[in-house]
CSV table of C-alpha atoms in Angstrom, one decimal:
chain,number,residue,atom,x,y,z
A,1200,UNK,CA,14.1,-35.0,-25.5
A,1201,UNK,CA,14.4,-32.7,-28.3
A,1202,UNK,CA,12.6,-29.1,-28.6
A,1203,UNK,CA,12.8,-26.2,-31.1
A,1204,UNK,CA,14.7,-23.6,-29.1
A,1205,UNK,CA,15.1,-19.9,-29.8
A,1206,UNK,CA,16.0,-18.6,-33.2
A,1207,UNK,CA,14.9,-22.1,-34.7
A,1208,UNK,CA,17.8,-24.1,-33.1
A,1209,UNK,CA,16.9,-27.3,-31.9
A,1210,UNK,CA,17.7,-28.0,-28.1
A,1211,UNK,CA,18.0,-31.4,-26.7
A,1212,UNK,CA,17.4,-31.9,-23.2
A,1213,UNK,CA,19.0,-35.4,-21.7
A,1214,UNK,CA,17.9,-36.7,-18.5
A,1215,UNK,CA,20.2,-38.7,-16.5
A,1216,UNK,CA,19.7,-41.1,-13.6
A,1217,UNK,CA,22.5,-42.6,-11.4
A,1218,UNK,CA,22.0,-45.8,-9.4
A,1219,UNK,CA,21.4,-43.8,-6.1
A,1220,UNK,CA,18.2,-42.3,-7.5
A,1221,UNK,CA,19.8,-38.9,-8.3
A,1222,UNK,CA,18.5,-37.2,-11.6
A,1223,UNK,CA,20.4,-34.6,-13.3
A,1224,UNK,CA,19.4,-32.5,-16.6
A,1225,UNK,CA,21.8,-31.5,-19.3
A,1226,UNK,CA,21.1,-29.3,-22.1
A,1227,UNK,CA,23.1,-30.3,-25.3
A,1228,UNK,CA,25.2,-29.2,-27.3
A,1229,UNK,CA,26.3,-27.3,-24.3
A,1230,UNK,CA,29.0,-29.7,-23.4
A,1231,UNK,CA,26.7,-31.6,-21.1
A,1232,UNK,CA,26.8,-29.3,-18.4
A,1233,UNK,CA,23.9,-30.0,-15.9
A,1234,UNK,CA,21.3,-27.5,-15.8
A,1235,UNK,CA,19.2,-29.0,-13.0
A,1236,UNK,CA,19.6,-31.8,-10.6
A,1237,UNK,CA,16.8,-33.5,-8.3
A,1238,UNK,CA,16.9,-36.2,-5.5
A,1239,UNK,CA,13.5,-38.0,-5.0
A,1240,UNK,CA,13.9,-41.6,-5.4
A,1241,UNK,CA,15.8,-43.5,-2.7
A,1242,UNK,CA,16.7,-46.4,-4.8
A,1243,UNK,CA,17.7,-46.9,-8.6
A,1244,UNK,CA,15.5,-45.4,-11.2
A,1245,UNK,CA,14.1,-48.3,-13.5
A,1246,UNK,CA,12.2,-46.3,-16.2
A,1247,UNK,CA,11.8,-43.0,-17.2
A,1248,UNK,CA,9.5,-41.6,-20.2
A,1249,UNK,CA,8.8,-37.9,-21.6
A,1250,UNK,CA,5.1,-37.0,-21.9
A,1251,UNK,CA,4.0,-37.5,-25.3
A,1252,UNK,CA,2.6,-34.0,-25.9
A,1253,UNK,CA,3.9,-31.9,-22.9
A,1254,UNK,CA,7.6,-31.3,-23.7
A,1255,UNK,CA,8.6,-30.6,-20.1
A,1256,UNK,CA,6.7,-33.3,-18.4
A,1257,UNK,CA,8.4,-36.6,-17.6
A,1258,UNK,CA,7.6,-39.8,-15.2
A,1259,UNK,CA,10.1,-42.0,-13.7
A,1260,UNK,CA,9.7,-45.3,-11.9
A,1261,UNK,CA,12.1,-46.3,-9.2
A,1262,UNK,CA,13.2,-49.5,-7.3
A,1263,UNK,CA,12.0,-47.6,-4.0
A,1264,UNK,CA,8.3,-48.7,-5.3
A,1265,UNK,CA,7.3,-45.2,-6.4
A,1266,UNK,CA,6.6,-43.6,-9.7
A,1267,UNK,CA,7.1,-39.7,-9.8
A,1268,UNK,CA,5.8,-37.1,-12.4
A,1269,UNK,CA,8.0,-33.9,-12.9
A,1270,UNK,CA,7.3,-30.9,-14.6
A,1271,UNK,CA,10.6,-29.2,-15.5
A,1272,UNK,CA,9.2,-25.9,-16.6
A,1273,UNK,CA,8.1,-25.1,-13.0
A,1274,UNK,CA,10.2,-22.7,-11.1
A,1275,UNK,CA,10.5,-22.1,-7.3
A,1276,UNK,CA,8.5,-19.4,-5.9
A,1277,UNK,CA,9.2,-17.8,-2.7
A,1278,UNK,CA,6.6,-18.1,0.3
A,1279,UNK,CA,4.3,-20.7,-1.2
A,1280,UNK,CA,3.3,-24.1,0.0
A,1281,UNK,CA,3.4,-25.6,3.7
A,1282,UNK,CA,6.2,-26.7,6.0
A,1283,UNK,CA,5.6,-30.4,5.3
A,1284,UNK,CA,6.1,-30.1,1.7
A,1285,UNK,CA,9.2,-27.6,1.8
A,1286,UNK,CA,11.6,-30.5,1.4
A,1287,UNK,CA,10.0,-31.5,-1.9
A,1288,UNK,CA,11.3,-30.0,-5.1
A,1289,UNK,CA,8.5,-27.7,-6.7
A,1290,UNK,CA,9.0,-29.6,-10.2
A,1291,UNK,CA,7.6,-32.6,-8.5
A,1292,UNK,CA,3.9,-32.8,-9.4
A,1293,UNK,CA,2.9,-36.4,-8.2
A,1294,UNK,CA,4.0,-39.3,-6.2
A,1295,UNK,CA,2.3,-42.7,-7.1
A,1296,UNK,CA,2.9,-45.6,-4.5
A,1297,UNK,CA,1.4,-49.1,-4.0
A,1298,UNK,CA,3.4,-51.5,-6.4
A,1299,UNK,CA,6.4,-53.4,-5.3
A,1300,UNK,CA,9.6,-53.2,-7.6
A,1301,UNK,CA,8.2,-51.2,-10.5
A,1302,UNK,CA,10.2,-51.8,-13.8
A,1303,UNK,CA,8.4,-49.9,-16.4
A,1304,UNK,CA,6.1,-47.1,-17.2
A,1305,UNK,CA,4.7,-45.8,-20.2
A,1306,UNK,CA,2.3,-42.7,-21.1
A,1307,UNK,CA,-0.9,-43.5,-22.9
A,1308,UNK,CA,-0.8,-41.8,-26.3
A,1309,UNK,CA,-4.6,-41.1,-26.7
A,1310,UNK,CA,-5.5,-40.3,-23.0
A,1311,UNK,CA,-3.9,-37.2,-21.7
A,1312,UNK,CA,-2.3,-37.9,-18.3
A,1313,UNK,CA,-2.9,-41.6,-18.1
A,1314,UNK,CA,0.2,-43.6,-16.9
A,1315,UNK,CA,0.5,-47.4,-17.3
A,1316,UNK,CA,3.1,-49.3,-15.1
A,1317,UNK,CA,4.4,-52.7,-14.4
A,1318,UNK,CA,5.9,-54.2,-11.3
A,1319,UNK,CA,6.4,-57.5,-9.7
A,1320,UNK,CA,3.1,-56.8,-7.8
A,1321,UNK,CA,1.2,-56.5,-11.1
A,1322,UNK,CA,0.2,-53.5,-13.2
A,1323,UNK,CA,-1.5,-50.2,-12.8
A,1324,UNK,CA,-3.2,-47.8,-14.9
A,1325,UNK,CA,-3.7,-44.6,-13.6
A,1326,UNK,CA,-4.6,-40.9,-14.4
A,1327,UNK,CA,-2.5,-37.9,-12.9
A,1328,UNK,CA,-4.8,-34.5,-12.7
A,1329,UNK,CA,-1.7,-32.5,-13.2
A,1330,UNK,CA,-1.0,-33.1,-16.9
């Protein structure tokens, strides 16, 4: 995912998923060094897509029957949140569940925050309030 960075340089951020559901981010061309790593999906990630207009937002679908929405610009702030949410990364905005074996997801290009997903159990169209 490319963005214009400081001094007019173009910066690429690559989002990588491994079969265990771990996700890491690397900024290129800085030798692919990981700049962040997150663990939320408990199975393989089957689809990932950057938001078409919010450069730091992406959605990911997994074989663990959930879709997650992330904002990578969010940073940890001390003292906020509740104890039951303390184990979740602050970049995690939304978790959608209810489909079996989610295979693919896409952002709608004209409707902000609208996601479409396909799964063995059918397809879903839903809007998140966070984007």
